Short mmCIF file of C-alpha atoms and ligand atoms in Angstrom, two decimals:
data_model
loop_
_atom_site.label_atom_id
_atom_site.label_comp_id
_atom_site.label_asym_id
_atom_site.label_seq_id
_atom_site.Cartn_x
_atom_site.Cartn_y
_atom_site.Cartn_z
CA MET H 18 39.08 -86.79 -9.98
CA ARG H 19 36.02 -88.57 -11.36
CA THR H 20 33.72 -86.24 -9.37
CA ILE H 21 35.51 -83.19 -10.76
CA CYS H 22 35.16 -84.51 -14.31
CA VAL H 23 31.43 -85.12 -13.83
CA ALA H 24 30.97 -81.66 -12.34
CA VAL H 25 32.87 -80.02 -15.19
CA LEU H 26 30.83 -81.97 -17.72
CA ALA H 27 27.57 -80.97 -16.01
CA LEU H 28 28.67 -77.34 -15.97
CA PHE H 29 29.59 -77.56 -19.62
CA THR H 30 26.21 -79.08 -20.52
CA ALA H 31 24.39 -76.40 -18.52
CA LEU H 32 26.38 -73.63 -20.18
CA SER H 33 25.89 -75.00 -23.67
CA MET H 34 22.15 -75.27 -22.95
CA LEU H 35 22.13 -71.63 -21.93
CA ALA H 36 24.19 -70.62 -24.94
CA LYS H 37 22.03 -72.55 -27.39
CA PRO H 38 19.80 -70.10 -29.16
CA PHE H 39 16.24 -70.57 -28.05
CA GLU H 40 13.97 -70.93 -31.07
CA HIS H 41 10.76 -69.05 -30.63
CA GLY H 42 8.28 -67.24 -32.85
CA ILE H 43 8.29 -63.81 -31.23
CA ILE H 44 8.04 -60.90 -33.69
CA PRO H 45 9.57 -58.40 -33.21
CA GLU H 46 12.63 -60.19 -31.83
CA PRO H 47 13.17 -59.15 -28.19
CA ALA H 48 16.45 -57.61 -27.06
CA GLU H 49 17.30 -60.62 -24.86
CA VAL H 50 15.67 -64.03 -24.61
CA VAL H 51 17.15 -66.68 -22.32
CA LYS H 52 15.78 -70.14 -21.86
CA SER H 53 15.84 -70.33 -18.07
CA GLY H 54 14.85 -73.93 -17.49
CA GLU H 55 13.42 -77.09 -18.97
CA GLY H 56 10.00 -76.88 -17.34
CA THR H 57 6.77 -75.45 -18.67
CA PHE H 58 3.86 -73.52 -17.25
CA ARG H 59 0.45 -74.52 -18.50
CA LEU H 60 -2.03 -71.76 -19.09
CA GLN H 61 -5.53 -73.05 -18.58
CA ARG H 62 -9.15 -72.11 -18.09
CA GLY H 63 -9.43 -69.85 -15.09
CA THR H 64 -5.68 -69.18 -14.67
CA PRO H 65 -5.79 -65.91 -12.74
CA ILE H 66 -4.29 -62.69 -14.06
CA THR H 67 -3.32 -60.46 -11.17
CA VAL H 68 -2.31 -56.81 -11.51
CA SER H 69 -0.12 -54.54 -9.42
CA ASP H 70 -2.61 -51.70 -9.70
CA ASN H 71 -5.38 -50.26 -11.80
CA SER H 72 -3.01 -48.74 -14.36
CA VAL H 73 -2.70 -52.18 -15.99
CA ALA H 74 -6.27 -53.42 -15.52
CA PHE H 75 -6.86 -52.97 -19.26
CA GLU H 76 -3.82 -55.12 -20.06
CA ALA H 77 -5.29 -57.95 -17.94
CA ARG H 78 -8.63 -57.72 -19.73
CA TYR H 79 -6.88 -57.55 -23.10
CA LEU H 80 -4.94 -60.76 -22.40
CA ALA H 81 -8.05 -62.55 -21.10
CA ASP H 82 -9.96 -61.43 -24.17
CA TYR H 83 -7.23 -62.65 -26.53
CA THR H 84 -6.93 -66.13 -25.05
CA ASP H 85 -10.70 -66.50 -24.91
CA ARG H 86 -11.38 -65.13 -28.38
CA TYR H 87 -8.61 -66.87 -30.29
CA LEU H 88 -7.76 -69.96 -28.24
CA GLY H 89 -11.02 -70.65 -26.41
CA ILE H 90 -9.31 -70.39 -23.01
CA PRO H 91 -10.92 -67.82 -20.70
CA LEU H 92 -8.57 -66.61 -17.96
CA SER H 93 -9.78 -65.02 -14.73
CA THR H 94 -9.27 -61.32 -14.07
CA ALA H 95 -10.65 -61.55 -10.52
CA GLN H 96 -7.78 -60.44 -8.25
CA THR H 97 -6.38 -63.31 -6.18
CA SER H 98 -3.04 -63.90 -4.51
CA ALA H 99 -2.59 -67.26 -6.22
CA LYS H 100 0.74 -68.58 -7.36
CA GLN H 101 0.44 -70.21 -10.77
CA ALA H 102 -0.85 -66.94 -12.15
CA VAL H 103 -0.06 -64.36 -14.78
CA THR H 104 1.17 -61.39 -12.77
CA LEU H 105 1.25 -57.95 -14.38
CA VAL H 106 3.32 -55.32 -12.62
CA ASN H 107 3.66 -51.68 -13.56
CA ALA H 108 7.03 -50.88 -11.98
CA ASN H 109 6.68 -47.23 -13.00
CA ASN H 110 10.45 -47.00 -12.64
CA GLY H 111 11.42 -44.33 -15.14
CA GLY H 112 13.17 -46.90 -17.37
CA THR H 113 12.97 -46.91 -21.16
CA PRO H 114 9.31 -46.32 -22.07
CA GLY H 115 7.77 -49.55 -23.32
CA GLY H 116 10.51 -51.71 -21.79
CA TYR H 117 9.56 -54.86 -19.84
CA ARG H 118 10.83 -58.12 -18.36
CA LEU H 119 8.90 -61.33 -18.77
CA THR H 120 9.62 -64.55 -16.92
CA VAL H 121 7.91 -67.89 -17.16
CA ASP H 122 8.51 -70.23 -14.23
CA ALA H 123 7.00 -73.69 -14.03
CA GLY H 124 6.08 -73.18 -10.38
CA ASP H 125 5.21 -69.52 -10.16
CA GLY H 126 3.65 -68.86 -13.54
CA VAL H 127 4.23 -65.77 -15.65
CA ARG H 128 5.46 -62.42 -14.40
CA ILE H 129 5.50 -59.37 -16.63
CA GLU H 130 7.07 -56.28 -15.15
CA GLY H 131 6.89 -53.17 -17.32
CA ASN H 132 8.83 -49.96 -16.88
CA ASP H 133 5.41 -48.39 -17.41
CA ALA H 134 1.90 -49.53 -18.43
CA THR H 135 3.03 -49.56 -22.07
CA GLY H 136 5.81 -51.97 -21.15
CA VAL H 137 3.27 -54.25 -19.48
CA PHE H 138 1.17 -54.12 -22.67
CA TYR H 139 4.17 -55.08 -24.79
CA GLY H 140 5.02 -57.87 -22.35
CA VAL H 141 1.49 -59.16 -22.83
CA GLN H 142 2.02 -59.10 -26.60
CA THR H 143 5.18 -61.16 -26.18
CA LEU H 144 3.36 -63.61 -23.93
CA ILE H 145 0.69 -63.94 -26.62
CA GLN H 146 3.44 -64.88 -29.06
CA LEU H 147 4.61 -67.67 -26.77
CA LEU H 148 1.10 -69.14 -26.96
CA PRO H 149 0.02 -71.61 -29.63
CA THR H 150 -1.04 -70.22 -32.98
CA ARG H 151 -4.07 -72.49 -33.09
CA ALA H 152 -6.96 -73.22 -30.76
CA GLY H 153 -6.89 -76.71 -29.33
CA VAL H 154 -3.13 -76.89 -28.84
CA VAL H 155 -2.46 -76.99 -25.09
CA PRO H 156 -0.64 -73.75 -24.15
CA LEU H 157 2.53 -74.97 -22.48
CA LEU H 158 4.74 -71.95 -21.96
CA PRO H 159 8.48 -72.66 -21.91
CA GLU H 160 10.55 -71.37 -18.98
CA VAL H 161 12.12 -68.20 -20.31
CA SER H 162 13.44 -64.91 -19.15
CA ILE H 163 13.02 -61.99 -21.54
CA ASN H 164 14.35 -58.47 -21.24
CA ASP H 165 13.05 -56.18 -23.95
CA TYR H 166 12.68 -52.55 -24.98
CA PRO H 167 12.09 -50.66 -28.25
CA ARG H 168 14.90 -49.41 -30.47
CA PHE H 169 12.94 -46.39 -31.73
CA GLY H 170 10.34 -44.19 -30.04
CA TYR H 171 8.37 -43.81 -33.29
CA ARG H 172 7.08 -47.02 -34.86
CA GLY H 173 4.27 -46.19 -37.23
CA MET H 174 1.76 -47.36 -39.77
CA HIS H 175 -0.16 -45.08 -42.08
CA LEU H 176 -3.52 -45.64 -43.75
CA ASP H 177 -4.98 -43.56 -46.57
CA VAL H 178 -8.76 -43.45 -46.13
CA ALA H 179 -9.28 -40.70 -48.76
CA ARG H 180 -8.79 -42.71 -51.97
CA HIS H 181 -10.85 -45.50 -50.47
CA PHE H 182 -12.90 -45.39 -47.32
CA PHE H 183 -12.64 -47.96 -44.55
CA PRO H 184 -15.26 -48.33 -41.83
CA VAL H 185 -14.42 -47.74 -38.17
CA GLU H 186 -14.58 -51.44 -37.49
CA PHE H 187 -11.66 -51.98 -39.87
CA ILE H 188 -9.73 -48.99 -38.53
CA LYS H 189 -9.91 -50.67 -35.11
CA LYS H 190 -8.75 -53.95 -36.60
CA TYR H 191 -5.80 -52.18 -38.22
CA ILE H 192 -4.98 -50.64 -34.83
CA ASP H 193 -5.16 -54.09 -33.26
CA TYR H 194 -2.75 -55.44 -35.86
CA MET H 195 -0.40 -52.59 -35.05
CA ALA H 196 -0.68 -53.25 -31.31
CA MET H 197 0.17 -56.91 -31.84
CA HIS H 198 3.38 -55.73 -33.52
CA LYS H 199 4.28 -53.21 -30.79
CA LEU H 200 3.79 -50.31 -33.21
CA ASN H 201 2.76 -47.09 -31.54
CA TYR H 202 1.73 -44.38 -34.05
CA PHE H 203 -1.27 -44.61 -36.37
CA HIS H 204 -0.99 -42.00 -39.13
CA TRP H 205 -4.52 -41.43 -40.41
CA HIS H 206 -4.48 -39.79 -43.86
CA LEU H 207 -7.93 -38.20 -43.68
CA THR H 208 -8.06 -35.75 -46.57
CA ASP H 209 -6.87 -35.63 -50.15
CA ASP H 210 -7.95 -34.66 -53.66
CA GLN H 211 -10.52 -37.45 -53.67
CA ALA H 212 -12.23 -36.81 -50.33
CA TRP H 213 -12.45 -35.05 -47.00
CA ARG H 214 -13.29 -37.67 -44.38
CA ILE H 215 -13.27 -35.90 -41.02
CA GLU H 216 -16.36 -34.15 -39.70
CA LEU H 217 -15.55 -30.65 -38.50
CA LYS H 218 -18.05 -28.40 -36.75
CA CYS H 219 -16.36 -25.26 -38.10
CA TYR H 220 -17.02 -26.26 -41.72
CA PRO H 221 -19.73 -28.98 -41.87
CA GLU H 222 -19.84 -28.49 -45.66
CA LEU H 223 -16.51 -30.29 -45.96
CA THR H 224 -18.09 -33.66 -45.27
CA GLN H 225 -21.48 -32.76 -46.75
CA ARG H 226 -19.94 -32.05 -50.14
CA GLY H 227 -16.30 -33.03 -49.96
CA SER H 228 -16.67 -36.62 -48.80
CA GLU H 229 -18.21 -37.97 -52.00
CA ARG H 230 -17.01 -38.30 -55.56
CA GLU H 231 -19.14 -39.08 -58.57
CA GLY H 232 -17.36 -42.25 -59.49
CA GLU H 233 -13.97 -43.80 -59.82
CA ILE H 234 -11.72 -45.74 -62.07
CA PHE H 235 -11.20 -49.38 -61.46
CA GLY H 236 -8.28 -51.38 -62.65
CA LEU H 237 -4.87 -49.84 -63.14
CA TYR H 238 -4.92 -46.15 -64.04
CA PRO H 239 -6.26 -44.98 -66.50
CA GLY H 240 -8.48 -48.08 -66.23
CA LYS H 241 -12.20 -48.02 -66.70
CA TYR H 242 -14.43 -45.41 -65.18
CA GLN H 243 -17.55 -46.34 -63.29
CA GLU H 244 -20.19 -43.78 -62.43
CA LEU H 245 -21.08 -45.01 -58.98
CA PRO H 246 -21.05 -42.31 -56.31
CA TYR H 247 -18.40 -43.19 -53.75
CA GLY H 248 -18.10 -41.69 -50.28
CA GLY H 249 -17.99 -41.87 -46.53
CA TYR H 250 -16.62 -39.97 -43.56
CA TYR H 251 -15.97 -40.27 -39.85
CA THR H 252 -18.14 -38.37 -37.37
CA GLN H 253 -16.47 -36.71 -34.41
CA GLU H 254 -17.96 -39.36 -32.14
CA GLN H 255 -16.36 -42.08 -34.26
CA ILE H 256 -13.05 -40.27 -34.26
CA LYS H 257 -13.07 -39.94 -30.48
CA ASP H 258 -13.93 -43.63 -30.24
CA VAL H 259 -10.98 -44.57 -32.49
CA VAL H 260 -8.59 -42.29 -30.57
CA GLN H 261 -9.67 -43.89 -27.28
CA TYR H 262 -9.44 -47.40 -28.72
CA ALA H 263 -5.93 -46.70 -29.96
CA ALA H 264 -4.85 -45.07 -26.66
CA GLU H 265 -5.87 -48.17 -24.70
CA ARG H 266 -3.51 -50.09 -26.99
CA HIS H 267 -0.73 -47.54 -26.41
CA ILE H 268 -1.06 -46.13 -29.90
CA THR H 269 -1.22 -42.43 -30.68
CA VAL H 270 -3.31 -41.31 -33.64
CA ILE H 271 -1.75 -38.69 -35.91
CA PRO H 272 -4.32 -37.01 -38.16
CA GLU H 273 -3.14 -35.74 -41.53
CA ILE H 274 -4.89 -32.82 -43.17
CA ASP H 275 -3.04 -32.43 -46.45
CA ILE H 276 -2.46 -28.83 -47.59
CA PRO H 277 -1.76 -26.68 -49.64
CA GLY H 278 -1.94 -29.24 -52.50
CA HIS H 279 -3.93 -32.48 -52.50
CA CYS H 280 -6.92 -30.29 -51.71
CA MET H 281 -9.52 -30.83 -54.45
CA ALA H 282 -12.08 -32.05 -51.90
CA VAL H 283 -11.77 -28.69 -50.14
CA LEU H 284 -12.01 -26.87 -53.46
CA ALA H 285 -15.04 -28.91 -54.54
CA THR H 286 -16.66 -27.54 -51.39
CA PHE H 287 -15.18 -24.03 -51.53
CA PRO H 288 -14.05 -23.22 -55.12
CA GLN H 289 -13.34 -19.67 -53.94
CA PHE H 290 -10.32 -21.00 -52.01
CA SER H 291 -8.54 -21.90 -55.27
CA THR H 292 -6.59 -19.78 -57.76
CA THR H 293 -9.56 -20.08 -60.17
CA PRO H 294 -12.39 -19.08 -57.83
CA ASP H 295 -15.05 -18.78 -60.53
CA GLU H 296 -14.80 -22.38 -61.71
CA THR H 297 -16.83 -25.08 -60.00
CA LYS H 298 -14.82 -28.12 -59.01
CA LYS H 299 -15.24 -31.77 -58.16
CA CYS H 300 -13.52 -34.18 -55.85
CA ALA H 301 -10.88 -35.88 -57.97
CA LEU H 302 -12.20 -38.95 -59.74
CA THR H 303 -8.89 -40.64 -60.49
CA TRP H 304 -5.44 -40.93 -58.99
CA GLY H 305 -2.19 -39.02 -59.27
CA ILE H 306 -1.19 -35.39 -59.31
CA PHE H 307 -2.59 -33.65 -62.32
CA ASN H 308 -1.33 -30.12 -62.75
CA LYS H 309 -4.04 -29.64 -65.27
CA PHE H 310 -6.96 -30.56 -63.03
CA ASN H 311 -5.99 -30.45 -59.39
CA ASN H 312 -5.89 -26.88 -58.20
CA VAL H 313 -4.37 -25.85 -54.86
CA LEU H 314 -5.15 -23.43 -52.05
CA ALA H 315 -4.68 -19.75 -52.90
CA PRO H 316 -3.03 -17.40 -50.36
CA THR H 317 -6.05 -15.33 -49.39
CA PRO H 318 -7.26 -14.12 -45.96
CA GLU H 319 -10.26 -16.50 -46.18
CA VAL H 320 -7.97 -19.47 -46.79
CA PHE H 321 -5.67 -18.61 -43.88
CA GLU H 322 -8.74 -18.21 -41.65
CA PHE H 323 -9.95 -21.60 -42.92
CA LEU H 324 -6.62 -23.20 -42.02
CA THR H 325 -6.63 -21.63 -38.56
CA LYS H 326 -10.12 -22.91 -37.79
CA VAL H 327 -9.60 -26.36 -39.29
CA PHE H 328 -6.29 -27.08 -37.56
CA SER H 329 -7.53 -25.62 -34.25
CA GLU H 330 -10.47 -28.01 -34.27
CA VAL H 331 -8.31 -30.94 -35.36
CA CYS H 332 -5.94 -30.22 -32.45
CA GLU H 333 -8.90 -30.42 -30.05
CA LEU H 334 -10.04 -33.77 -31.46
CA PHE H 335 -6.67 -35.51 -31.32
CA PRO H 336 -4.93 -35.49 -27.96
CA GLY H 337 -1.54 -36.71 -29.30
CA GLN H 338 1.50 -34.49 -29.71
CA TYR H 339 1.76 -34.68 -33.50
CA ILE H 340 -0.46 -33.12 -36.16
CA HIS H 341 0.43 -33.82 -39.81
CA THR H 342 -0.05 -31.12 -42.43
CA GLY H 343 0.96 -33.03 -45.57
CA GLY H 344 2.72 -30.44 -47.71
CA ASP H 345 3.63 -32.93 -50.44
CA GLU H 346 3.32 -32.69 -54.21
CA CYS H 347 1.84 -29.22 -54.36
CA ALA H 348 1.50 -28.20 -58.03
CA LYS H 349 3.17 -24.79 -58.15
CA LYS H 350 1.93 -23.92 -61.64
CA TRP H 351 -1.39 -22.65 -60.24
CA TRP H 352 0.42 -20.09 -58.14
CA GLN H 353 2.70 -19.16 -61.05
CA GLU H 354 -0.32 -18.55 -63.28
CA SER H 355 -2.35 -16.57 -60.74
CA ASP H 356 -1.95 -12.76 -60.77
CA LEU H 357 -3.47 -12.51 -57.31
CA THR H 358 -1.03 -15.05 -55.92
CA GLN H 359 1.94 -13.34 -57.52
CA LYS H 360 0.77 -10.02 -56.08
CA PHE H 361 0.50 -11.63 -52.63
CA MET H 362 4.03 -12.99 -52.95
CA ARG H 363 5.47 -9.60 -53.93
CA LYS H 364 3.63 -7.87 -51.10
CA HIS H 365 4.99 -10.34 -48.51
CA GLY H 366 8.49 -10.60 -49.97
CA ILE H 367 8.03 -14.29 -50.81
CA GLU H 368 10.66 -15.01 -53.41
CA ASP H 369 9.29 -18.09 -55.14
CA GLU H 370 6.54 -20.71 -55.01
CA LYS H 371 8.56 -23.03 -52.79
CA ALA H 372 8.76 -20.24 -50.26
CA LEU H 373 5.02 -19.70 -50.63
CA GLN H 374 4.46 -23.35 -49.79
CA SER H 375 6.55 -22.76 -46.65
CA TYR H 376 4.44 -19.72 -45.87
CA PHE H 377 1.35 -21.96 -45.74
CA VAL H 378 3.10 -24.57 -43.63
CA HIS H 379 4.43 -21.89 -41.25
CA HIS H 380 0.91 -20.58 -40.81
CA VAL H 381 -0.36 -24.02 -39.83
CA GLN H 382 2.68 -24.62 -37.64
CA LYS H 383 1.87 -21.47 -35.65
CA VAL H 384 -1.71 -22.64 -35.12
CA VAL H 385 -0.63 -26.13 -34.08
CA GLU H 386 2.14 -24.91 -31.79
CA GLY H 387 -0.30 -22.43 -30.26
CA LYS H 388 -2.23 -25.51 -29.13
CA GLY H 389 0.94 -27.01 -27.60
CA LYS H 390 1.41 -29.53 -30.41
CA THR H 391 4.15 -30.38 -32.90
CA LEU H 392 3.74 -30.21 -36.66
CA VAL H 393 4.75 -33.06 -38.97
CA GLY H 394 5.13 -32.62 -42.74
CA TRP H 395 6.23 -34.70 -45.73
CA ASP H 396 9.79 -33.91 -46.79
CA GLU H 397 8.82 -31.28 -49.42
CA VAL H 398 8.13 -28.87 -46.56
CA LEU H 399 11.92 -28.46 -46.33
CA GLN H 400 11.99 -26.89 -49.79
CA GLY H 401 11.25 -23.30 -48.92
CA GLY H 402 12.66 -23.46 -45.38
CA ILE H 403 10.78 -24.51 -42.27
CA SER H 404 11.58 -24.04 -38.60
CA GLU H 405 13.46 -26.81 -36.80
CA ASP H 406 10.50 -27.75 -34.64
CA CYS H 407 8.69 -29.32 -37.59
CA VAL H 408 9.15 -33.09 -37.72
CA ILE H 409 9.96 -34.33 -41.22
CA MET H 410 8.48 -37.48 -42.67
CA ASN H 411 10.84 -38.67 -45.39
CA TRP H 412 8.83 -40.31 -48.19
CA ARG H 413 11.03 -39.63 -51.22
CA GLN H 414 14.65 -40.77 -51.52
CA PRO H 415 16.67 -41.20 -48.30
CA LYS H 416 18.75 -38.13 -49.20
CA HIS H 417 15.79 -35.94 -48.15
CA GLY H 418 15.76 -37.65 -44.76
CA ARG H 419 19.49 -37.01 -44.40
CA GLU H 420 18.93 -33.37 -45.32
CA ALA H 421 16.18 -33.14 -42.69
CA ALA H 422 18.43 -34.52 -39.95
CA ARG H 423 21.37 -32.36 -41.05
CA THR H 424 19.19 -29.27 -40.76
CA GLY H 425 18.21 -30.20 -37.22
CA HIS H 426 14.79 -31.79 -37.73
CA LYS H 427 13.49 -34.85 -36.00
CA THR H 428 12.94 -37.24 -38.89
CA ILE H 429 10.76 -40.26 -39.52
CA SER H 430 11.85 -42.60 -42.26
CA SER H 431 9.04 -43.62 -44.56
CA CYS H 432 10.85 -43.87 -47.90
CA SER H 433 8.58 -45.08 -50.67
CA GLY H 434 11.15 -47.56 -51.97
CA TRP H 435 11.24 -49.43 -48.65
CA SER H 436 8.01 -48.76 -46.82
CA TYR H 437 5.15 -48.10 -49.26
CA PHE H 438 3.15 -51.28 -48.83
CA ASN H 439 0.73 -50.34 -51.62
CA ILE H 440 3.57 -51.43 -53.92
CA LYS H 441 3.11 -55.11 -54.65
CA GLU H 442 5.32 -57.42 -52.65
CA SER H 443 6.24 -59.34 -55.78
CA ARG H 444 6.01 -57.73 -59.19
CA ARG H 445 4.98 -61.12 -60.53
CA ASP H 446 1.84 -61.15 -58.39
CA PRO H 447 -1.11 -60.61 -60.78
CA VAL H 448 -2.98 -58.55 -58.16
CA ILE H 449 -3.35 -54.86 -59.05
CA GLY H 450 -1.10 -52.62 -57.00
CA ALA H 451 1.07 -49.54 -57.22
CA GLY H 452 4.71 -49.47 -58.27
CA GLY H 453 4.53 -50.38 -61.93
CA GLN H 454 7.18 -52.97 -62.65
CA ARG H 455 8.73 -52.68 -59.22
CA GLY H 456 8.03 -54.94 -56.29
CA LEU H 457 8.76 -54.31 -52.62
CA PRO H 458 9.78 -57.65 -51.13
CA MET H 459 9.63 -58.29 -47.42
CA GLU H 460 13.40 -58.75 -47.25
CA LYS H 461 13.91 -55.19 -48.47
CA VAL H 462 11.57 -53.84 -45.78
CA TYR H 463 13.41 -55.89 -43.15
CA LYS H 464 16.88 -54.83 -44.24
CA PHE H 465 16.22 -51.15 -44.83
CA GLN H 466 18.79 -49.19 -42.86
CA ILE H 467 16.69 -46.65 -40.98
CA VAL H 468 19.63 -44.64 -39.63
CA PRO H 469 22.12 -43.68 -42.37
CA ASP H 470 25.80 -44.25 -41.54
CA SER H 471 26.74 -40.99 -43.19
CA LEU H 472 25.08 -38.89 -40.47
CA THR H 473 27.01 -37.73 -37.42
CA ASN H 474 26.08 -39.21 -34.03
CA GLU H 475 24.09 -36.11 -33.17
CA GLU H 476 22.24 -36.20 -36.50
CA GLN H 477 21.55 -39.92 -36.13
CA LYS H 478 19.76 -39.25 -32.86
CA LEU H 479 17.27 -37.13 -34.81
CA ILE H 480 16.01 -40.19 -36.71
CA ILE H 481 13.19 -41.02 -34.31
CA GLY H 482 11.86 -44.04 -36.16
CA ALA H 483 10.16 -45.35 -39.25
CA GLN H 484 6.75 -46.03 -40.69
CA GLY H 485 5.00 -48.21 -43.26
CA CYS H 486 2.42 -46.54 -45.52
CA LEU H 487 -0.66 -47.89 -47.21
CA TRP H 488 -1.94 -45.57 -49.92
CA SER H 489 -5.31 -46.86 -51.05
CA GLU H 490 -5.70 -45.99 -54.74
CA TYR H 491 -5.63 -49.71 -55.56
CA ILE H 492 -6.90 -50.89 -52.19
CA PRO H 493 -10.70 -50.69 -52.37
CA THR H 494 -11.42 -53.45 -49.86
CA THR H 495 -10.37 -54.41 -46.38
CA TRP H 496 -9.11 -57.82 -47.49
CA LYS H 497 -6.80 -56.17 -49.97
CA ALA H 498 -5.54 -53.79 -47.28
CA GLU H 499 -4.58 -56.79 -45.16
CA TYR H 500 -3.08 -58.58 -48.15
CA PHE H 501 -0.82 -55.62 -48.88
CA VAL H 502 0.34 -54.96 -45.31
CA PHE H 503 1.03 -58.56 -44.31
CA PRO H 504 3.62 -59.92 -43.88
CA ARG H 505 5.58 -56.73 -44.51
CA MET H 506 4.18 -55.02 -41.39
CA SER H 507 5.80 -57.80 -39.37
CA ALA H 508 9.15 -57.12 -41.09
CA LEU H 509 8.81 -53.40 -40.42
CA ALA H 510 7.95 -54.09 -36.77
CA GLU H 511 11.17 -56.02 -36.24
CA ASN H 512 13.17 -53.37 -38.09
CA VAL H 513 11.92 -50.57 -35.81
CA TRP H 514 11.83 -52.49 -32.52
CA THR H 515 14.78 -54.86 -32.34
CA PRO H 516 18.31 -53.68 -31.47
CA GLU H 517 20.21 -53.51 -34.74
CA GLU H 518 22.78 -56.11 -33.69
CA LYS H 519 19.99 -58.59 -32.89
CA LYS H 520 18.30 -58.30 -36.28
CA ASP H 521 18.75 -61.50 -38.25
CA TRP H 522 17.00 -61.93 -41.59
CA GLU H 523 17.37 -65.73 -41.71
CA ASN H 524 15.84 -66.08 -38.26
CA PHE H 525 13.03 -63.67 -39.14
CA ALA H 526 12.27 -65.59 -42.34
CA ARG H 527 11.96 -68.74 -40.24
CA LYS H 528 9.63 -67.01 -37.78
CA VAL H 529 7.40 -65.45 -40.39
CA GLU H 530 6.03 -68.83 -41.41
CA ARG H 531 4.70 -69.22 -37.86
CA GLN H 532 3.46 -65.65 -38.05
CA THR H 533 1.22 -66.56 -40.98
CA GLU H 534 -0.55 -68.96 -38.63
CA ARG H 535 -1.26 -65.99 -36.41
CA TYR H 536 -2.65 -64.02 -39.37
CA ASP H 537 -4.92 -67.01 -39.97
CA LEU H 538 -5.88 -67.03 -36.30
CA TRP H 539 -6.79 -63.35 -36.45
CA GLY H 540 -8.71 -63.85 -39.69
CA ALA H 541 -6.31 -61.56 -41.58
CA ARG H 542 -5.41 -61.98 -45.24
CA TYR H 543 -1.77 -61.87 -46.22
CA SER H 544 0.36 -62.15 -49.29
CA ASP H 545 2.14 -65.44 -49.78
CA ALA H 546 4.52 -63.95 -52.37
CA PHE H 547 7.52 -64.59 -50.14
CA PHE H 548 6.67 -68.27 -49.81
CA ARG H 549 6.03 -68.67 -53.51
CA THR H 550 9.19 -66.93 -54.65
CA ASN H 551 11.65 -68.40 -52.13
CA ASP H 552 12.70 -71.85 -51.12
CA ILE H 553 11.64 -71.34 -47.53
CA SER H 554 12.79 -74.78 -46.43
CA ARG H 555 16.25 -73.25 -46.15
CA TYR H 556 15.02 -71.00 -43.33
CA ARG H 557 13.39 -73.75 -41.26
C1 LIG L 12 3.35 -38.96 -50.83
O1 LIG L 12 3.49 -40.16 -51.14
N1 LIG L 12 2.95 -38.07 -51.73
C2 LIG L 12 3.61 -38.51 -49.49
#
């Protein structure tokens, strides 16, 4: 009887140990984490990383580089058959892309088995998050068993490099930050009223003339104007380098060439492409959409030829599936006031200016699809009708995202009220940012419901993910870019990765304090608004 009681008690203790939630600092929260034992595995100088095959050789180097660079612990990437190793296995098993299993065993070491190389990379990111957040702390990895996979196929971050320019070195850093959050699409907003920042061989004038403005305002608009020329652009070599750098980190780069509005940099270069061809023009010097100043592309044969050449070359430079055409905030008054445009519309049976906007987008879509790619546009491209194959990026109210899904479009949620990180995190923060009196707290980013309940099951499947955006009107420096994206990028990452039923705001709020130590480790700035405006002791 006594033996039975002891056995039952032991079983009970073991079960309650298993059931006890295992506190860890992994962001985004994995689908399943089980504490599998009480032991630890110590990662140390020279611990070997072995790989199943060459497809994950980069992942081994990446891990070795991370532990060396941030923790001062170089691991060995020389292939050995040692136990007590970090073993990376590409199972190539056709399972959910990006899925992986990670086990830590005190005797055998760490094993990461990915459904594909991307899964191995994400397993490595999780392993990194089991490591200390400071150099000098001995990395004792707890015995765990993790099974993980992404909720959405599209997990993006956007960066506007037109309003302010960021050097390639920072673009790579931004990509690294994304990789460390298991985000997989970098939306590179390369052109706007203020600048054209991508070198194209078909029109070299675009970067010769369109990449510089005469000055800019500083401070909140209308602010003060300073007459310092401001410019910069990316050469094709740099772009290829960034694309390759991102691909190694399992991130696809989506270039955005914004047309038919947001085009003053094009019109500063080629005024003849506007509805007022005889007037010289400048790259925009301030922010916002100004009907009065910012002209748009006119529907002429030269402009359509321009679009064909530009998007063809862009398709060649970016190997990913998606090409973004903008399509947002096009001021229709220029078309309404232009006799030539009105004549064009009558001739082609285009009933209004919204339909003319669609005509432009359709033209680009044909070019892009001719290259085997898929077009993405901001949600205004729905206005005049657009074919189902165009992916819609919902930046205005969620109702436009619902409309996109209901009309059969794959849809990416990027609603300004939940995912525009250029809006200050706390409206009380004295730093200059967008959003007026509004703030966008981290909790709102975390809790944003990406898939609306009101859609049918079939429509819900068309919501392929979500994205955070960083528009750079008020972000002139790299430190400010980091300050505005962190910690909200971490909240977004968990929102797009973690199964909905596993999302837990209280647990995330606890983890994010540890995450700030990682930002420190990486040398990244971050906003502490959350910590100043909340009693965070309640999350600990
Ligand atoms: C946008 O914010 N105009 C896409």
